[in-house]
Every structure is written in structure tokens, then in C-alpha cells.
Tab-separated table of C-alpha atoms in Angstrom:
chain	number	residue	atom	x	y	z
A	1	MET	CA	0.004	0.004	-0.074
A	2	SER	CA	1.488	3.276	-0.995
A	3	LEU	CA	-1.379	5.491	0.540
A	4	ALA	CA	-2.312	5.943	4.098
A	5	CYS	CA	-4.881	8.339	5.695
A	6	VAL	CA	-4.407	9.273	9.222
A	7	TYR	CA	-6.616	11.648	11.347
A	8	SER	CA	-5.470	14.487	13.552
A	9	ARG	CA	-6.631	17.824	14.978
A	10	ALA	CA	-5.507	21.388	14.380
A	11	ARG	CA	-5.859	23.989	16.947
A	12	VAL	CA	-8.010	27.079	15.945
A	13	GLY	CA	-8.797	29.141	19.286
A	14	LEU	CA	-10.817	26.775	21.430
A	15	GLU	CA	-11.906	24.473	18.484
A	16	SER	CA	-10.100	21.431	17.195
A	17	PRO	CA	-11.090	20.999	13.523
A	18	LEU	CA	-10.408	17.664	12.064
A	19	VAL	CA	-7.247	17.279	9.714
A	20	THR	CA	-6.659	14.426	7.335
A	21	VAL	CA	-3.111	13.385	6.870
A	22	GLU	CA	-2.850	11.841	3.759
A	23	VAL	CA	0.561	10.106	2.902
A	24	HIS	CA	1.409	8.953	-0.619
A	25	LEU	CA	4.627	7.035	-1.537
A	26	ALA	CA	5.584	7.229	-5.188
A	27	ASN	CA	8.732	6.050	-7.234
A	28	GLY	CA	11.239	8.514	-8.252
A	29	LEU	CA	13.958	10.596	-6.626
A	30	PRO	CA	13.765	10.602	-2.822
A	31	ALA	CA	11.815	13.743	-1.736
A	32	PHE	CA	9.781	14.935	1.165
A	33	ASN	CA	6.960	17.387	0.506
A	34	ILE	CA	4.194	18.730	2.819
A	35	VAL	CA	1.466	20.675	1.349
A	36	GLY	CA	-1.896	21.880	2.765
A	37	LEU	CA	-0.996	25.308	4.214
A	38	PRO	CA	1.782	24.230	6.788
A	39	GLU	CA	3.424	26.893	8.814
A	40	THR	CA	7.287	26.756	9.435
A	41	SER	CA	6.914	24.531	12.623
A	42	VAL	CA	4.923	22.002	10.482
A	43	LYS	CA	7.539	22.216	7.570
A	44	GLU	CA	10.397	21.420	9.976
A	45	SER	CA	8.606	18.246	11.042
A	46	LYS	CA	10.303	16.640	7.848
A	47	ASP	CA	13.603	16.339	9.639
A	48	ARG	CA	12.233	15.381	13.010
A	49	VAL	CA	9.985	12.636	11.669
A	50	ARG	CA	13.031	11.229	9.477
A	51	SER	CA	15.290	11.002	12.387
A	52	ALA	CA	12.496	9.554	14.801
A	53	ILE	CA	11.725	6.833	12.292
A	54	ILE	CA	15.394	5.789	11.697
A	55	ASN	CA	16.175	5.876	15.487
A	56	CYS	CA	13.068	3.694	16.286
A	57	GLY	CA	14.477	1.016	14.115
A	58	TYR	CA	12.244	1.457	11.137
A	59	GLU	CA	13.283	1.990	7.493
A	60	PHE	CA	12.814	5.432	6.201
A	61	PRO	CA	11.417	4.792	2.591
A	62	ALA	CA	13.679	6.261	-0.136
A	63	LYS	CA	10.712	7.349	-2.246
A	64	ARG	CA	8.936	10.489	-3.237
A	65	ILE	CA	6.834	11.243	-0.188
A	66	THR	CA	4.050	13.639	-0.465
A	67	ILE	CA	2.188	14.829	2.797
A	68	ASN	CA	-1.127	16.459	2.241
A	69	LEU	CA	-2.846	18.088	5.341
A	70	ALA	CA	-6.565	18.413	4.523
A	71	PRO	CA	-8.484	20.808	4.322
A	72	ALA	CA	-5.997	22.860	2.508
A	73	ASP	CA	-7.362	26.112	3.442
A	74	LEU	CA	-6.983	25.723	7.242
A	75	PRO	CA	-3.744	26.910	8.732
A	76	LYS	CA	-1.663	24.310	10.345
A	77	GLU	CA	0.901	25.144	13.066
A	78	GLY	CA	2.957	23.463	15.813
A	79	GLY	CA	4.608	20.078	16.200
A	80	ARG	CA	1.277	18.307	16.872
A	81	PHE	CA	1.462	16.806	13.427
A	82	ASP	CA	4.660	15.009	13.926
A	83	LEU	CA	3.040	11.813	15.246
A	84	PRO	CA	0.350	11.377	12.539
A	85	ILE	CA	2.949	12.079	9.719
A	86	ALA	CA	5.144	9.273	11.166
A	87	ILE	CA	2.256	6.854	11.472
A	88	GLY	CA	1.140	7.660	7.882
A	89	ILE	CA	4.680	7.047	6.570
A	90	LEU	CA	4.986	3.711	8.433
A	91	ALA	CA	1.403	2.675	7.490
A	92	ALA	CA	1.942	3.580	3.616
A	93	SER	CA	5.367	1.712	3.684
A	94	GLU	CA	3.626	-1.355	5.330
A	95	GLN	CA	5.787	-1.203	8.474
A	96	LEU	CA	2.929	-1.363	10.762
A	97	PRO	CA	0.396	-4.388	11.298
A	98	PRO	CA	-2.774	-4.072	9.265
A	99	VAL	CA	-5.180	-1.882	11.412
A	100	ASP	CA	-8.059	0.264	10.935
A	101	LEU	CA	-6.528	3.758	11.291
A	102	SER	CA	-9.777	5.453	10.766
A	103	GLN	CA	-10.769	4.683	14.341
A	104	TYR	CA	-7.882	6.627	15.789
A	105	GLU	CA	-6.582	10.217	15.940
A	106	PHE	CA	-3.036	11.214	16.565
A	107	ALA	CA	-1.435	14.214	17.935
A	108	GLY	CA	2.196	14.709	19.356
A	109	GLU	CA	5.459	16.333	18.693
A	110	LEU	CA	8.245	13.952	18.031
A	111	ALA	CA	11.932	14.251	19.489
A	112	LEU	CA	14.574	12.864	17.210
A	113	SER	CA	14.977	9.701	19.446
A	114	GLY	CA	11.263	8.990	18.709
A	115	GLU	CA	10.124	10.186	22.258
A	116	LEU	CA	6.880	12.196	22.452
A	117	ARG	CA	6.620	15.673	23.666
A	118	ALA	CA	3.655	17.488	25.123
A	119	ILE	CA	1.359	19.418	22.828
A	120	VAL	CA	-0.759	22.507	23.421
A	121	GLY	CA	-4.736	22.307	23.380
A	122	GLU	CA	-5.114	18.697	24.544
A	123	ILE	CA	-8.700	19.377	26.109
A	124	PRO	CA	-10.301	20.799	22.854
A	125	ALA	CA	-8.658	17.919	21.014
A	126	ALA	CA	-9.969	15.225	23.341
A	127	LEU	CA	-13.377	16.737	23.338
A	128	ALA	CA	-13.659	16.768	19.570
A	129	SER	CA	-12.053	13.242	19.358
A	130	HIS	CA	-14.700	12.076	21.850
A	131	ASN	CA	-17.660	13.679	19.809
A	132	SER	CA	-16.379	11.948	16.563
A	133	GLY	CA	-16.174	8.604	18.210
A	134	ARG	CA	-12.612	7.817	17.733
A	135	THR	CA	-9.648	7.004	20.126
A	136	LEU	CA	-7.089	9.900	20.611
A	137	ILE	CA	-3.451	8.873	20.956
A	138	ILE	CA	-1.503	11.732	22.645
A	139	PRO	CA	1.787	12.120	24.510
A	140	ILE	CA	1.615	10.957	28.268
A	141	GLN	CA	2.284	14.522	29.564
A	142	ASN	CA	-1.230	15.436	28.176
A	143	ALA	CA	-2.964	12.518	29.644
A	144	GLU	CA	-4.141	13.719	32.842
A	145	GLN	CA	-5.738	17.026	31.349
A	146	ALA	CA	-7.243	15.013	28.486
A	147	SER	CA	-8.709	12.502	30.807
A	148	TRP	CA	-11.109	15.293	32.498
A	149	ILE	CA	-13.349	14.731	29.325
A	150	LYS	CA	-16.015	12.090	30.472
A	151	GLN	CA	-16.119	8.901	28.464
A	152	ALA	CA	-13.380	10.009	26.155
A	153	LYS	CA	-11.227	7.142	24.760
A	154	ILE	CA	-7.429	8.309	25.196
A	155	LEU	CA	-4.345	6.293	24.854
A	156	ALA	CA	-1.100	7.784	26.293
A	157	ILE	CA	2.371	6.897	24.947
A	158	ASN	CA	5.800	8.183	25.502
A	159	HIS	CA	7.566	6.689	22.457
A	160	LEU	CA	6.842	5.968	18.954
A	161	THR	CA	7.875	2.269	19.405
A	162	GLN	CA	4.908	1.699	21.651
A	163	LEU	CA	2.375	1.635	18.848
A	164	PHE	CA	3.672	-1.364	16.941
A	165	PRO	CA	3.056	-3.809	19.861
A	166	HIS	CA	-0.216	-2.260	20.337
A	167	PHE	CA	-1.453	-2.604	16.774
A	168	SER	CA	-0.093	-6.098	16.543
A	169	GLY	CA	-1.904	-7.160	19.853
A	170	GLN	CA	1.322	-8.171	21.469
A	171	GLN	CA	1.066	-5.396	24.272
A	172	THR	CA	-2.174	-3.572	24.167
A	173	LEU	CA	-2.084	-0.086	25.572
A	174	ASP	CA	-4.754	0.638	28.392
A	175	PHE	CA	-7.123	3.502	28.074
A	176	VAL	CA	-6.215	6.448	30.280
A	177	GLU	CA	-8.145	6.056	33.568
A	178	GLN	CA	-11.183	8.593	33.816
A	179	ARG	CA	-10.590	11.012	36.546
A	180	GLU	CA	-13.610	11.832	38.804
A	181	ALA	CA	-14.274	15.518	38.891
A	182	HIS	CA	-14.132	16.032	42.665
A	183	ILE	CA	-14.413	19.675	43.516
A	184	VAL	CA	-11.329	20.590	45.562
A	185	ARG	CA	-11.144	24.033	47.069
A	186	VAL	CA	-7.428	24.713	47.775
A	187	PRO	CA	-7.088	26.831	50.914
A	188	SER	CA	-5.742	30.289	49.990
A	189	ALA	CA	-3.204	32.224	51.953
A	190	LEU	CA	-5.294	35.263	51.096
A	191	ASP	CA	-8.110	35.188	53.711
A	192	ILE	CA	-10.610	37.902	54.302
A	193	SER	CA	-10.073	37.699	58.050
A	194	ASP	CA	-6.694	39.481	57.446
A	195	VAL	CA	-8.590	42.680	56.474
A	196	ILE	CA	-8.866	44.965	59.580
A	197	GLY	CA	-12.018	46.970	59.810
A	198	GLN	CA	-13.678	48.073	56.656
A	199	PRO	CA	-17.123	46.559	57.199
A	200	LEU	CA	-18.854	48.386	54.404
A	201	ALA	CA	-16.173	47.322	51.862
A	202	LYS	CA	-16.407	43.717	53.107
A	203	ARG	CA	-20.305	43.863	52.710
A	204	ALA	CA	-19.930	45.021	49.231
A	205	LEU	CA	-17.472	42.460	48.481
A	206	GLU	CA	-19.725	39.736	49.741
A	207	ILE	CA	-22.654	41.232	47.581
A	208	ALA	CA	-20.406	41.251	44.524
A	209	ALA	CA	-19.596	37.522	45.102
A	210	SER	CA	-23.184	36.376	45.769
A	211	GLY	CA	-24.648	37.988	42.560
A	212	GLY	CA	-21.536	38.074	40.231
A	213	HIS	CA	-21.457	41.808	40.350
A	214	ASN	CA	-18.698	44.132	39.068
A	215	LEU	CA	-17.275	46.358	41.899
A	216	LEU	CA	-15.146	49.381	42.183
A	217	PHE	CA	-13.295	50.444	45.281
A	218	ILE	CA	-12.510	54.259	45.703
A	219	GLY	CA	-10.273	55.486	48.287
A	220	PRO	CA	-6.980	56.892	49.489
A	221	PRO	CA	-3.708	54.908	49.338
A	222	GLY	CA	-3.173	52.345	52.136
A	223	THR	CA	-6.902	51.733	52.848
A	224	GLY	CA	-6.838	48.149	51.878
A	225	LYS	CA	-8.462	48.323	48.381
A	226	THR	CA	-5.996	45.830	46.672
A	227	MET	CA	-6.037	43.542	49.861
A	228	LEU	CA	-9.855	43.531	49.650
A	229	ALA	CA	-9.871	42.715	45.862
A	230	SER	CA	-7.386	39.872	46.098
A	231	ARG	CA	-9.793	38.063	48.796
A	232	LEU	CA	-12.667	38.061	46.208
A	233	ALA	CA	-11.747	34.949	44.574
A	234	GLY	CA	-11.497	33.130	47.858
A	235	ILE	CA	-15.252	33.813	48.647
A	236	LEU	CA	-16.757	33.106	45.256
A	237	PRO	CA	-18.867	29.947	44.919
A	238	ALA	CA	-17.377	26.893	43.654
A	239	MET	CA	-17.256	26.160	39.927
A	240	SER	CA	-19.375	23.625	38.421
A	241	GLU	CA	-17.868	21.053	36.366
A	242	ALA	CA	-18.760	22.500	33.040
A	243	GLU	CA	-17.498	25.940	34.092
A	244	ALA	CA	-14.134	24.351	35.266
A	245	LEU	CA	-13.793	22.494	31.852
A	246	ASP	CA	-14.193	25.906	30.125
A	247	VAL	CA	-11.501	27.429	32.202
A	248	ALA	CA	-9.207	24.381	31.790
A	249	ALA	CA	-9.755	24.496	27.908
A	250	ILE	CA	-8.628	28.159	27.749
A	251	GLN	CA	-5.569	27.486	30.087
A	252	SER	CA	-4.648	24.439	27.880
A	253	ILE	CA	-4.369	26.552	24.677
A	254	SER	CA	-2.665	29.360	26.547
A	255	HIS	CA	0.457	27.436	27.823
A	256	GLN	CA	-0.892	27.723	31.480
A	257	LYS	CA	-0.103	24.964	33.749
A	258	ILE	CA	-2.990	23.135	35.238
A	259	ASP	CA	-3.281	20.170	37.367
A	260	SER	CA	-6.171	17.967	39.103
A	261	HIS	CA	-5.954	20.141	42.341
A	262	SER	CA	-6.099	23.676	40.673
A	263	TRP	CA	-8.507	23.311	37.716
A	264	HIS	CA	-11.442	23.933	40.055
A	265	THR	CA	-9.968	27.358	41.480
A	266	ARG	CA	-11.480	30.378	39.928
A	267	PRO	CA	-8.744	32.364	37.921
A	268	PHE	CA	-7.629	35.588	39.343
A	269	ARG	CA	-5.953	37.840	36.727
A	270	ALA	CA	-4.402	41.279	37.698
A	271	PRO	CA	-2.737	42.865	34.695
A	272	HIS	CA	-0.429	45.881	35.030
A	273	HIS	CA	-1.971	49.237	34.058
A	274	THR	CA	0.783	49.413	31.251
A	275	ALA	CA	-1.102	46.434	29.354
A	276	SER	CA	-2.312	47.067	25.917
A	277	SER	CA	-5.813	46.546	24.596
A	278	ALA	CA	-4.484	43.459	22.677
A	279	ALA	CA	-3.058	42.052	26.004
A	280	LEU	CA	-6.530	42.283	27.690
A	281	VAL	CA	-8.940	41.200	24.891
A	282	GLY	CA	-6.492	38.989	23.088
A	283	GLY	CA	-4.998	39.189	19.498
A	284	GLY	CA	-2.098	38.283	17.249
A	285	SER	CA	-1.892	37.010	13.692
A	286	GLN	CA	-3.172	33.642	15.101
A	287	PRO	CA	-5.700	35.033	17.532
A	288	GLN	CA	-4.842	34.108	21.141
A	289	PRO	CA	-6.885	34.690	24.274
A	290	GLY	CA	-6.091	37.687	26.403
A	291	GLU	CA	-6.562	38.609	30.134
A	292	ILE	CA	-10.356	38.871	30.076
A	293	SER	CA	-10.659	35.209	28.597
A	294	LEU	CA	-8.045	34.052	30.987
A	295	ALA	CA	-10.214	35.402	33.578
A	296	HIS	CA	-13.192	33.581	32.395
A	297	ASN	CA	-15.572	32.332	35.371
A	298	GLY	CA	-13.039	34.274	37.663
A	299	VAL	CA	-11.867	37.675	38.561
A	300	LEU	CA	-10.269	40.311	36.551
A	301	PHE	CA	-8.604	42.933	38.973
A	302	LEU	CA	-7.630	46.341	37.501
A	303	ASP	CA	-5.477	48.265	40.054
A	304	GLU	CA	-4.978	51.992	39.577
A	305	LEU	CA	-7.861	52.266	37.194
A	306	PRO	CA	-7.345	55.757	35.929
A	307	GLU	CA	-3.701	54.976	35.027
A	308	PHE	CA	-4.911	52.620	32.323
A	309	GLU	CA	-5.206	54.157	28.790
A	310	ARG	CA	-8.834	55.114	28.221
A	311	LYS	CA	-9.050	53.305	24.866
A	312	VAL	CA	-7.824	50.141	26.755
A	313	LEU	CA	-10.522	50.191	29.266
A	314	ASP	CA	-13.118	51.023	26.656
A	315	VAL	CA	-12.471	47.722	24.780
A	316	LEU	CA	-13.730	45.952	27.778
A	317	ARG	CA	-17.213	47.415	27.421
A	318	GLU	CA	-18.665	44.945	24.870
A	319	PRO	CA	-17.171	41.862	26.647
A	320	MET	CA	-18.527	42.994	30.074
A	321	GLU	CA	-22.103	42.839	28.379
A	322	SER	CA	-21.764	39.973	26.199
A	323	GLY	CA	-19.622	37.620	28.192
A	324	GLU	CA	-17.399	36.908	24.984
A	325	VAL	CA	-14.965	38.540	22.736
A	326	THR	CA	-14.637	38.237	18.987
A	327	ILE	CA	-11.288	38.838	17.437
A	328	SER	CA	-11.349	39.487	13.704
A	329	ARG	CA	-8.408	39.403	11.499
A	330	ALA	CA	-8.000	39.433	7.618
A	331	LEU	CA	-7.945	35.678	7.359
A	332	HIS	CA	-9.234	34.527	10.752
A	333	LYS	CA	-12.111	35.213	13.295
A	334	GLN	CA	-12.128	33.675	16.608
A	335	SER	CA	-14.488	33.942	19.510
A	336	PHE	CA	-13.267	33.346	23.126
A	337	PRO	CA	-15.614	33.264	26.187
A	338	ALA	CA	-15.094	36.230	28.660
A	339	ARG	CA	-17.605	35.921	31.429
A	340	PHE	CA	-15.299	37.613	34.152
A	341	GLN	CA	-16.150	39.528	37.225
A	342	LEU	CA	-14.469	42.912	37.060
A	343	ILE	CA	-13.090	44.579	40.297
A	344	GLY	CA	-11.345	47.758	40.199
A	345	ALA	CA	-9.371	50.202	42.525
A	346	MET	CA	-8.580	53.752	42.115
A	347	ASN	CA	-7.682	56.831	44.135
A	348	PRO	CA	-10.204	59.904	44.403
A	349	SER	CA	-7.662	62.392	43.062
A	350	PRO	CA	-4.185	62.374	41.386
A	351	THR	CA	-2.384	63.237	44.732
A	352	GLY	CA	-4.205	60.103	46.391
A	353	PHE	CA	-6.452	62.319	48.752
A	354	TYR	CA	-9.469	64.195	47.918
A	355	ASN	CA	-9.311	66.865	50.433
A	356	ASP	CA	-5.542	67.373	50.913
A	357	LYS	CA	-5.729	70.690	49.124
A	358	ARG	CA	-2.670	69.645	46.648
A	359	SER	CA	-5.188	69.496	43.727
A	360	THR	CA	-7.869	71.721	42.341
A	361	PRO	CA	-11.526	70.436	41.575
A	362	GLU	CA	-10.543	70.845	37.892
A	363	GLN	CA	-7.556	68.610	38.232
A	364	VAL	CA	-9.510	66.001	40.208
A	365	LEU	CA	-12.308	65.972	37.601
A	366	ARG	CA	-9.724	65.674	34.778
A	367	TYR	CA	-8.073	62.666	36.578
A	368	LEU	CA	-11.413	60.946	37.193
A	369	SER	CA	-12.561	61.510	33.757
A	370	ARG	CA	-9.773	59.143	32.407
A	371	VAL	CA	-12.401	56.490	33.052
A	372	SER	CA	-15.166	57.053	30.662
A	373	GLY	CA	-18.846	57.288	31.820
A	374	PRO	CA	-19.960	54.297	29.616
A	375	PHE	CA	-17.340	52.129	31.329
A	376	LEU	CA	-18.317	53.292	34.934
A	377	ASP	CA	-21.871	52.571	33.866
A	378	ARG	CA	-21.178	49.030	33.623
A	379	ILE	CA	-19.804	48.600	37.086
A	380	ASP	CA	-22.608	47.651	39.498
A	381	ILE	CA	-21.258	48.434	42.846
A	382	GLN	CA	-19.078	51.600	43.373
A	383	ILE	CA	-18.082	52.145	47.074
A	384	GLU	CA	-15.756	54.261	48.977
A	385	VAL	CA	-12.999	52.876	51.231
A	386	ALA	CA	-12.319	55.187	54.081
A	387	ARG	CA	-9.202	55.498	56.078
A	388	LEU	CA	-9.300	53.392	59.223
A	389	PRO	CA	-10.180	55.322	62.266
A	390	ARG	CA	-8.032	55.742	65.374
A	391	GLY	CA	-7.836	52.672	67.472
A	392	THR	CA	-8.855	50.128	64.785
A	393	TRP	CA	-5.423	48.418	65.003
A	394	SER	CA	-6.029	47.401	68.606
A	395	VAL	CA	-8.923	45.245	67.567
A	396	ASP	CA	-8.381	41.295	67.630
A	397	THR	CA	-8.397	40.242	63.948
A	398	GLN	CA	-9.151	36.684	65.258
A	399	GLU	CA	-12.755	37.767	65.693
A	400	ASN	CA	-13.072	38.485	61.928
A	401	GLU	CA	-15.028	36.105	59.808
A	402	ASN	CA	-12.664	34.081	57.631
A	403	SER	CA	-13.255	33.432	53.821
A	404	GLU	CA	-14.677	29.853	54.395
A	405	THR	CA	-17.654	31.298	56.449
A	406	VAL	CA	-18.351	34.137	54.057
A	407	GLN	CA	-18.090	31.564	51.103
A	408	ALA	CA	-20.658	29.326	52.708
A	409	ARG	CA	-23.234	32.242	52.662
A	410	VAL	CA	-22.266	33.227	49.284
A	411	GLN	CA	-22.910	29.707	48.105
A	412	VAL	CA	-26.305	29.610	49.521
A	413	SER	CA	-27.226	32.754	47.850
A	414	ARG	CA	-26.018	31.590	44.586
A	415	ASN	CA	-27.787	28.348	44.923
A	416	ILE	CA	-31.058	30.241	45.214
A	417	GLN	CA	-30.319	32.194	42.065
A	418	MET	CA	-29.300	29.066	40.122
A	419	ALA	CA	-32.591	27.098	41.251
A	420	ARG	CA	-34.707	30.315	40.189
A	421	GLN	CA	-33.020	31.388	36.887
A	422	GLY	CA	-30.132	29.172	36.198
A	423	LYS	CA	-27.460	32.177	36.371
A	424	ALA	CA	-26.165	34.846	38.568
A	425	ASN	CA	-28.310	37.833	39.039
A	426	ALA	CA	-25.649	39.992	37.298
A	427	HIS	CA	-26.123	38.286	34.131
A	428	LEU	CA	-30.049	38.683	33.865
A	429	SER	CA	-31.326	40.044	30.738
A	430	THR	CA	-34.001	42.746	30.498
A	431	ALA	CA	-36.819	40.248	29.956
A	432	GLU	CA	-35.423	38.160	32.939
A	433	ILE	CA	-35.293	41.289	35.163
A	434	LYS	CA	-39.232	41.768	34.548
A	435	LYS	CA	-39.748	38.237	35.274
A	436	TYR	CA	-37.570	37.637	38.419
A	437	CYS	CA	-37.079	41.145	39.815
A	438	GLN	CA	-40.709	42.430	40.260
A	439	LEU	CA	-41.359	45.383	42.321
A	440	ASN	CA	-44.627	46.726	43.843
A	441	VAL	CA	-46.116	50.019	42.504
A	442	ASP	CA	-44.745	51.985	45.310
A	443	ASP	CA	-41.303	50.727	45.352
A	444	ASN	CA	-41.144	51.023	41.571
A	445	GLU	CA	-42.237	54.656	41.676
A	446	PHE	CA	-39.630	55.247	44.342
A	447	LEU	CA	-36.885	53.819	42.338
A	448	GLU	CA	-37.931	55.718	39.226
A	449	LEU	CA	-37.890	58.990	41.100
A	450	ALA	CA	-34.437	58.216	42.567
A	451	VAL	CA	-32.915	57.307	39.208
A	452	GLU	CA	-34.334	60.502	37.561
A	453	ARG	CA	-32.980	62.812	40.444
A	454	LEU	CA	-29.626	61.095	40.455
A	455	GLY	CA	-29.351	61.346	36.610
A	456	LEU	CA	-28.679	57.752	36.138
A	457	SER	CA	-29.007	55.630	32.819
A	458	THR	CA	-31.370	52.925	32.154
A	459	ARG	CA	-28.297	50.449	32.405
A	460	ALA	CA	-27.762	51.729	35.816
A	461	HIS	CA	-31.366	51.372	36.745
A	462	HIS	CA	-31.250	47.835	35.790
A	463	LYS	CA	-28.117	47.235	37.790
A	464	ILE	CA	-29.725	48.654	40.850
A	465	ILE	CA	-32.589	46.290	40.604
A	466	LYS	CA	-30.109	43.442	40.079
A	467	ILE	CA	-28.252	44.519	43.164
A	468	ALA	CA	-31.470	44.720	45.146
A	469	ARG	CA	-32.423	41.181	43.945
A	470	THR	CA	-29.015	39.789	45.268
A	471	LEU	CA	-29.625	41.627	48.533
A	472	ALA	CA	-32.988	39.869	48.894
A	473	ASP	CA	-31.457	36.573	47.982
A	474	MET	CA	-28.885	37.077	50.723
A	475	GLU	CA	-31.611	37.558	53.105
A	476	ALA	CA	-33.681	34.473	51.661
A	477	SER	CA	-36.492	37.002	50.835
A	478	GLN	CA	-38.813	36.032	47.936
A	479	MET	CA	-39.677	39.746	47.232
A	480	ILE	CA	-37.407	42.909	46.700
A	481	LEU	CA	-38.226	45.304	49.614
A	482	LYS	CA	-37.593	49.088	49.744
A	483	THR	CA	-34.762	48.599	52.130
A	484	HIS	CA	-32.978	46.403	49.524
A	485	LEU	CA	-33.424	49.354	46.905
A	486	MET	CA	-32.194	51.897	49.356
A	487	GLU	CA	-29.163	50.038	50.035
A	488	ALA	CA	-28.478	49.218	46.230
A	489	LEU	CA	-28.870	52.984	45.555
A	490	SER	CA	-26.243	53.799	48.104
A	491	TYR	CA	-23.545	51.943	46.089
A	492	ARG	CA	-23.059	54.690	43.646
A	493	ALA	CA	-20.091	56.573	45.148
A	494	MET	CA	-18.580	57.431	41.777
A	495	ASP	CA	-21.718	59.133	40.585
A	496	ARG	CA	-22.040	61.323	43.812
A	497	LEU	CA	-18.320	62.270	43.588
A	498	LEU	CA	-18.540	63.365	40.000
A	499	ARG	CA	-21.713	65.224	40.675
A	500	HIS	CA	-20.212	67.038	43.484
A	501	LEU	CA	-17.053	67.967	41.453
A	502	THR	CA	-19.040	69.115	38.598
A	503	SER	CA	-21.080	71.477	40.677
A	504	ALA	CA	-17.967	72.755	42.399
A	505	VAL	CA	-16.191	73.630	39.113
A	506	ALA	CA	-19.249	75.250	37.797
């Protein structure tokens, strides 16, 4: 047989499209050609495959070898096609036992000795292979992550020579054992009990965690804004198995290290304020996920918010609403999930303090205006973090609630929301707000009057209702009460600050 077809998987964002590796051996001067839109890393596989076949004791055919990676219009990159190309050459030259290769998919990078090296994106490949009903053969380094796909048939090898005895039946490889998806919460060194004082900020943090709301801390330096923000991930409810698998898939295509103990931990990303818009939302000639996708189902913390370029912050506006980001290039268009929870921290003035008389109201207003109004409109909770009063340091911190206690209350509140509507309150659509966040006539009139006097937008109006719904769920109340609306309205610190400064400048 001079023709062999082997299946593999390409890597295009979070998808793994099928690639058919066709190998043809023809008479003529020895040559080795790869066609089908291969990139440089794929073209270089010729030398790796030749050395691996020879060093494993096989004979490299002295013929005209043509490798076609179909479909021809799909870009191929990486060393993942080394193993299927080698298997195709050995099958076409009849150096492998007769076996139905159409039941297998192969992916792996070959060393010159024939050993296999790990690939990137094993989770999407395992999921696609499972959906197609084939057995996936991958390097042993990728076996643990790929085994998280339930009922997927996966064989893990560490050397090319292991396939001959498996196909001949001399030494059959065992399927990788399926890992049970036990949710393991790894204790974090960042506990909320370490925060001294700040009861209002802690309350806002718990509300944000319960309903999945975005949060902004405004306060002078040293008040604990960053410390509070870093504790949010520790009080968030546990991820479901589907959420954890989404996070693991993004990490697997982004060269992130994941293991069975950490893949149920919600991600926490804190990019520096010099980050570009491409670093936040993703990009590149071959689109790669950015910080907002790496924070999917977790927390994105932006410290020193006004120090970010305004256009960088504004690129977050659409993903904050839609929960995904679409990166378009001339030849590629990729969508990545980006359902993150934003938490920001900022000073109230360029000098750090609002009333230190080192800056005029015009300068303060110019500083705060670096954060655009539409961006602020998408932040549900805005709260001031005041300086600690005298005598606070003498309070025993052991009396503070720890993250585990707060997380238990947050989990109860989130369970109520999932049972009622199947999602967190922050993600409710306009139609769902009308259905699940009903107000009586008096409360509705009170809220509309407050929104009108405060000059808030319709989006802010909806966010106040969502926060009130979360406050009701935290108290296990079926109805939203006026007290919940009043507390929700109090979390608009930035609006009050800007209104005060605007009147002072005028």
C-alpha cells in the first residue's frame, strides 16, 4: 500500500477541527514534501520525523513522499502533526501491522529519538475526538488533562515504538483512567479575616460575590483596596464541572500550567496598568486569548484604574455585557468566552487624597474623567473605602470572619439564584429582570424617582434592581423590599463624587 490516511486535530482558538493527513509514496527521486498550508513549525517536522523513524529501528522509505494536510485552506501550526505524519509514512510503507487507522486520531510532537513531547490544546482535541467517536493517541504528558473529558477514549504513549506492539496485539495499551471530577477547594493564603476594619467594603465584596456583580473601590492609598480585591476569589462559589472544563480548555491553549488540584480554582488575573488592549482582549496574527478570557469564570482585577489608557478600558465594554470577545483578522475570526467579574481600585484624586488641597477640583475631575462614563456605567457597585479610624489596629483580628464562612453564605445565595433562573443575578437580561425582579407599585415609583434625580441611565437602573435582587437573596427573601432598593442605591459612590465635583467646578 502506497497511500495511507491518518486523522489528527488542528488548533484554532478553542476549536479543534479535523485534519486528514494523507501520505503517498511514489517512485522517483527521494523527496519529502508537505502541502496543505503548513506553517514553518510544520514544515520542520520533515527532519524530526525522518530521524525519529530511523532511530526507532524502522526504515525510512527512499521514495517520493507527499504529505497532504486536508483541508488545504486551514492553517496548520505547531509540532502536533509529527506523530500522525510518522504513522502515515509507516503505514504507507507497510511497516505497521494491518489496522483500521480510521478509528484513531493522533497528536504529538516527536523528538529525534522517537520520544513524544507535550502538545498545546489537549482538552479541545480530546473533546472533539470524543464527539467523533474515535480513540485519541497523545503524549503521556497530556493524559491527565485530557482525561477530564468524560467517556473519552484516550491512549497515552511516551515513545513511537509503543504503537507497533499495540496494533499487533502483542502489548495492548490501556485507556487512560477517567478522573472523577471532585471539587477540591485549595485553601488560599489570602483570607478575608486578614482585613482589619472596613465592614462596608467587606459587605460590598460579599454582595459582589453573591450576585456576580462588578465592583469598584474608591479610596486613598493604604486603605486596603488591593487587599480586599485579592480576597474576592476566595469567597466566590465553587465552579461547576462545566465551568471548570471551560477554564481548563482556555488554559490548555494558553500554555498555562493546570493540574487536578487547581483546575477547580477560579482564576484571578491582575494585569499591570501598562497592558495594551490586545493584551487584555487577545489578538495576534493567530488570535490568542487575552486576560479577560484567562479570567473567564473568575476575577479580573484592575488596580489604579485611571492609570490605564482610556481606549484600553473601553475595549472591555462589549465583553462585560456579552460575556465573550470576538477577534477578527483578515483571514481569521475567533471567539473566546470572557464571562469575568471585574473589580477595580482607584484613588479619588491624582494626589491620592480628595481633600489634601494639593489639587484643584478641575484637576481631580480631569483625573477621574480618564475612566469613561460608559465604562463606569457597567460597574454595578461603586463604594468608597475610608481610612481606618483611630484605635482600629488594637482590635483582635481573630474575631473577623474567615473566607470559608463568608463563602458558605455566598454559596447559599448563589444556589437560590441558580434554582430560580439558572444564572447569577448580574447576568440577567432585560426580559428576565421583569420576570424575576418584580417590584410593587410604590417601590417602583420610588426607584424611578431616585434614578431620575440622580441622573442615572437605564443600564444603571437595571443594575440597581439586580443588586437589590441579590440583597433579597442574601436574606432569603422572595420579594425585593424598599430597604434592598435603598441599600442598592447607596452603592453609587462615583456618581456622587462626579456630581459634587461638577457642581464645584461650575
